[in-house]
Amino acid sequence: MCHLILVLPLLALIAFWVWPVSIAAPFYAVVLIASGAMYYFLMRAMRLPAQTGAEDLLQSTGKVIDSKQGVVHIQMHSEIWNARSHDELCPGDTVRVIGVNGLSLDVEKSAAGRH
């Protein structure tokens, strides 16, 4: 995709064959600046960290909703997740995600403790 943006100024050279220079030159300048700006913002966006999936969940914090018979449910990002922990968790505890295993999260009690 970003390579196509680099081709736009080459395609805009056709304007010099179709229009007089007084129209084609400003048109070409606009296309050149616009494609350069788009390329800059696309490259910046490609370098951003992942904001979805397992990468986003790691190190996030959530709140324990309930903990019954070893099954823990936490609320995180307005979603309810199944979780596992080696720590003793009670409803209201704040937890931090340390791993993702399928649709279950591995969590530990965060330093903040209880809300």
PDB file of C-alpha atoms in Angstrom:
ATOM      1  CA  MET A   1       0.000   0.000   0.000  1.00  0.00           C
ATOM      2  CA  CYS A   2       2.679   2.513   0.946  1.00  0.00           C
ATOM      3  CA  HIS A   3       4.477   1.815  -2.326  1.00  0.00           C
ATOM      4  CA  LEU A   4       1.393   2.877  -4.278  1.00  0.00           C
ATOM      5  CA  ILE A   5       1.485   6.244  -2.532  1.00  0.00           C
ATOM      6  CA  LEU A   6       5.052   6.697  -3.739  1.00  0.00           C
ATOM      7  CA  VAL A   7       3.862   6.126  -7.325  1.00  0.00           C
ATOM      8  CA  LEU A   8       1.238   8.902  -7.173  1.00  0.00           C
ATOM      9  CA  PRO A   9       3.691  11.718  -8.019  1.00  0.00           C
ATOM     10  CA  LEU A  10       4.839   9.741 -11.067  1.00  0.00           C
ATOM     11  CA  LEU A  11       1.265   9.303 -12.219  1.00  0.00           C
ATOM     12  CA  ALA A  12       0.613  13.014 -11.654  1.00  0.00           C
ATOM     13  CA  LEU A  13       3.281  13.842 -14.248  1.00  0.00           C
ATOM     14  CA  ILE A  14       0.631  13.027 -16.856  1.00  0.00           C
ATOM     15  CA  ALA A  15      -0.966  16.365 -15.929  1.00  0.00           C
ATOM     16  CA  PHE A  16       1.888  18.149 -17.756  1.00  0.00           C
ATOM     17  CA  TRP A  17       0.831  16.464 -21.009  1.00  0.00           C
ATOM     18  CA  VAL A  18      -2.861  17.244 -20.520  1.00  0.00           C
ATOM     19  CA  TRP A  19      -2.910  20.736 -19.011  1.00  0.00           C
ATOM     20  CA  PRO A  20      -0.835  23.859 -19.475  1.00  0.00           C
ATOM     21  CA  VAL A  21       2.059  24.349 -17.053  1.00  0.00           C
ATOM     22  CA  SER A  22       0.163  27.063 -15.149  1.00  0.00           C
ATOM     23  CA  ILE A  23      -2.418  24.449 -14.082  1.00  0.00           C
ATOM     24  CA  ALA A  24      -0.275  21.293 -14.066  1.00  0.00           C
ATOM     25  CA  ALA A  25       2.490  22.667 -11.803  1.00  0.00           C
ATOM     26  CA  PRO A  26       0.207  23.584  -8.846  1.00  0.00           C
ATOM     27  CA  PHE A  27      -1.683  20.306  -9.317  1.00  0.00           C
ATOM     28  CA  TYR A  28       1.572  18.349  -9.247  1.00  0.00           C
ATOM     29  CA  ALA A  29       2.756  20.222  -6.149  1.00  0.00           C
ATOM     30  CA  VAL A  30      -0.470  19.370  -4.304  1.00  0.00           C
ATOM     31  CA  VAL A  31      -0.212  15.689  -5.288  1.00  0.00           C
ATOM     32  CA  LEU A  32       3.455  15.574  -4.262  1.00  0.00           C
ATOM     33  CA  ILE A  33       2.797  17.163  -0.849  1.00  0.00           C
ATOM     34  CA  ALA A  34      -0.320  15.045  -0.219  1.00  0.00           C
ATOM     35  CA  SER A  35       1.422  11.771  -1.083  1.00  0.00           C
ATOM     36  CA  GLY A  36       4.427  12.722   1.074  1.00  0.00           C
ATOM     37  CA  ALA A  37       2.142  13.505   4.018  1.00  0.00           C
ATOM     38  CA  MET A  38       0.189  10.261   3.568  1.00  0.00           C
ATOM     39  CA  TYR A  39       3.413   8.265   3.391  1.00  0.00           C
ATOM     40  CA  TYR A  40       4.714   9.934   6.557  1.00  0.00           C
ATOM     41  CA  PHE A  41       1.537   9.205   8.535  1.00  0.00           C
ATOM     42  CA  LEU A  42       1.322   5.630   7.239  1.00  0.00           C
ATOM     43  CA  MET A  43       4.896   4.896   8.297  1.00  0.00           C
ATOM     44  CA  ARG A  44       4.209   6.431  11.716  1.00  0.00           C
ATOM     45  CA  ALA A  45       1.093   4.287  12.149  1.00  0.00           C
ATOM     46  CA  MET A  46       2.975   1.139  11.164  1.00  0.00           C
ATOM     47  CA  ARG A  47       5.485   1.727  13.981  1.00  0.00           C
ATOM     48  CA  LEU A  48       2.832   1.999  16.713  1.00  0.00           C
ATOM     49  CA  PRO A  49       2.520  -0.928  19.118  1.00  0.00           C
ATOM     50  CA  ALA A  50      -0.342  -3.365  18.668  1.00  0.00           C
ATOM     51  CA  GLN A  51      -3.563  -2.111  20.193  1.00  0.00           C
ATOM     52  CA  THR A  52      -5.634  -5.267  19.845  1.00  0.00           C
ATOM     53  CA  GLY A  53      -5.284  -8.928  20.639  1.00  0.00           C
ATOM     54  CA  ALA A  54      -3.048 -10.609  23.186  1.00  0.00           C
ATOM     55  CA  GLU A  55      -0.386  -7.902  22.959  1.00  0.00           C
ATOM     56  CA  ASP A  56      -2.849  -5.314  24.256  1.00  0.00           C
ATOM     57  CA  LEU A  57      -3.982  -7.524  27.138  1.00  0.00           C
ATOM     58  CA  LEU A  58      -0.518  -8.151  28.570  1.00  0.00           C
ATOM     59  CA  GLN A  59       0.303  -5.886  31.528  1.00  0.00           C
ATOM     60  CA  SER A  60      -3.270  -4.514  31.568  1.00  0.00           C
ATOM     61  CA  THR A  61      -5.116  -4.317  34.848  1.00  0.00           C
ATOM     62  CA  GLY A  62      -8.577  -5.523  35.709  1.00  0.00           C
ATOM     63  CA  LYS A  63     -10.884  -6.011  38.653  1.00  0.00           C
ATOM     64  CA  VAL A  64     -11.933  -9.375  40.106  1.00  0.00           C
ATOM     65  CA  ILE A  65     -15.700  -9.823  39.826  1.00  0.00           C
ATOM     66  CA  ASP A  66     -15.989 -13.227  41.482  1.00  0.00           C
ATOM     67  CA  SER A  67     -13.842 -16.128  42.531  1.00  0.00           C
ATOM     68  CA  LYS A  68     -15.577 -19.471  43.084  1.00  0.00           C
ATOM     69  CA  GLN A  69     -13.936 -22.892  43.318  1.00  0.00           C
ATOM     70  CA  GLY A  70     -10.748 -21.777  41.567  1.00  0.00           C
ATOM     71  CA  VAL A  71     -12.612 -20.074  38.708  1.00  0.00           C
ATOM     72  CA  VAL A  72     -11.921 -16.359  38.621  1.00  0.00           C
ATOM     73  CA  HIS A  73     -13.799 -13.830  36.511  1.00  0.00           C
ATOM     74  CA  ILE A  74     -12.257 -10.428  35.951  1.00  0.00           C
ATOM     75  CA  GLN A  75     -13.548  -7.319  34.262  1.00  0.00           C
ATOM     76  CA  MET A  76     -11.071  -5.634  31.977  1.00  0.00           C
ATOM     77  CA  HIS A  77     -11.647  -3.189  29.096  1.00  0.00           C
ATOM     78  CA  SER A  78     -15.415  -3.485  29.790  1.00  0.00           C
ATOM     79  CA  GLU A  79     -15.229  -7.224  29.093  1.00  0.00           C
ATOM     80  CA  ILE A  80     -15.478 -10.198  31.433  1.00  0.00           C
ATOM     81  CA  TRP A  81     -12.681 -12.781  31.184  1.00  0.00           C
ATOM     82  CA  ASN A  82     -11.938 -16.146  32.760  1.00  0.00           C
ATOM     83  CA  ALA A  83      -8.677 -16.009  34.642  1.00  0.00           C
ATOM     84  CA  ARG A  84      -6.235 -18.202  36.537  1.00  0.00           C
ATOM     85  CA  SER A  85      -3.956 -17.135  39.347  1.00  0.00           C
ATOM     86  CA  HIS A  86      -1.595 -18.597  41.922  1.00  0.00           C
ATOM     87  CA  ASP A  87      -2.585 -15.782  44.298  1.00  0.00           C
ATOM     88  CA  GLU A  88      -5.627 -15.814  46.568  1.00  0.00           C
ATOM     89  CA  LEU A  89      -8.083 -13.443  44.883  1.00  0.00           C
ATOM     90  CA  CYS A  90     -11.241 -11.901  46.290  1.00  0.00           C
ATOM     91  CA  PRO A  91     -13.927  -9.841  44.525  1.00  0.00           C
ATOM     92  CA  GLY A  92     -12.726  -6.259  44.232  1.00  0.00           C
ATOM     93  CA  ASP A  93      -9.019  -7.114  43.980  1.00  0.00           C
ATOM     94  CA  THR A  94      -7.022  -5.433  41.234  1.00  0.00           C
ATOM     95  CA  VAL A  95      -5.067  -7.846  39.054  1.00  0.00           C
ATOM     96  CA  ARG A  96      -2.471  -7.521  36.300  1.00  0.00           C
ATOM     97  CA  VAL A  97      -2.416  -9.812  33.252  1.00  0.00           C
ATOM     98  CA  ILE A  98       0.864 -11.719  32.926  1.00  0.00           C
ATOM     99  CA  GLY A  99      -0.131 -14.175  30.205  1.00  0.00           C
ATOM    100  CA  VAL A 100      -2.789 -15.176  27.716  1.00  0.00           C
ATOM    101  CA  ASN A 101      -3.714 -18.815  27.255  1.00  0.00           C
ATOM    102  CA  GLY A 102      -6.478 -19.155  24.667  1.00  0.00           C
ATOM    103  CA  LEU A 103      -9.544 -17.421  26.087  1.00  0.00           C
ATOM    104  CA  SER A 104      -8.229 -17.511  29.635  1.00  0.00           C
ATOM    105  CA  LEU A 105      -5.903 -14.974  31.217  1.00  0.00           C
ATOM    106  CA  ASP A 106      -3.088 -15.665  33.657  1.00  0.00           C
ATOM    107  CA  VAL A 107      -3.165 -12.938  36.297  1.00  0.00           C
ATOM    108  CA  GLU A 108      -1.428 -11.902  39.489  1.00  0.00           C
ATOM    109  CA  LYS A 109      -2.560  -9.582  42.234  1.00  0.00           C
ATOM    110  CA  SER A 110      -1.298  -6.109  41.408  1.00  0.00           C
ATOM    111  CA  ALA A 111       0.691  -3.993  43.822  1.00  0.00           C
ATOM    112  CA  ALA A 112      -2.324  -1.704  44.220  1.00  0.00           C
ATOM    113  CA  GLY A 113      -4.139  -4.563  45.977  1.00  0.00           C
ATOM    114  CA  ARG A 114      -7.820  -3.845  46.584  1.00  0.00           C
ATOM    115  CA  HIS A 115      -9.795  -0.946  45.165  1.00  0.00           C
TER     116      HIS A 115
END
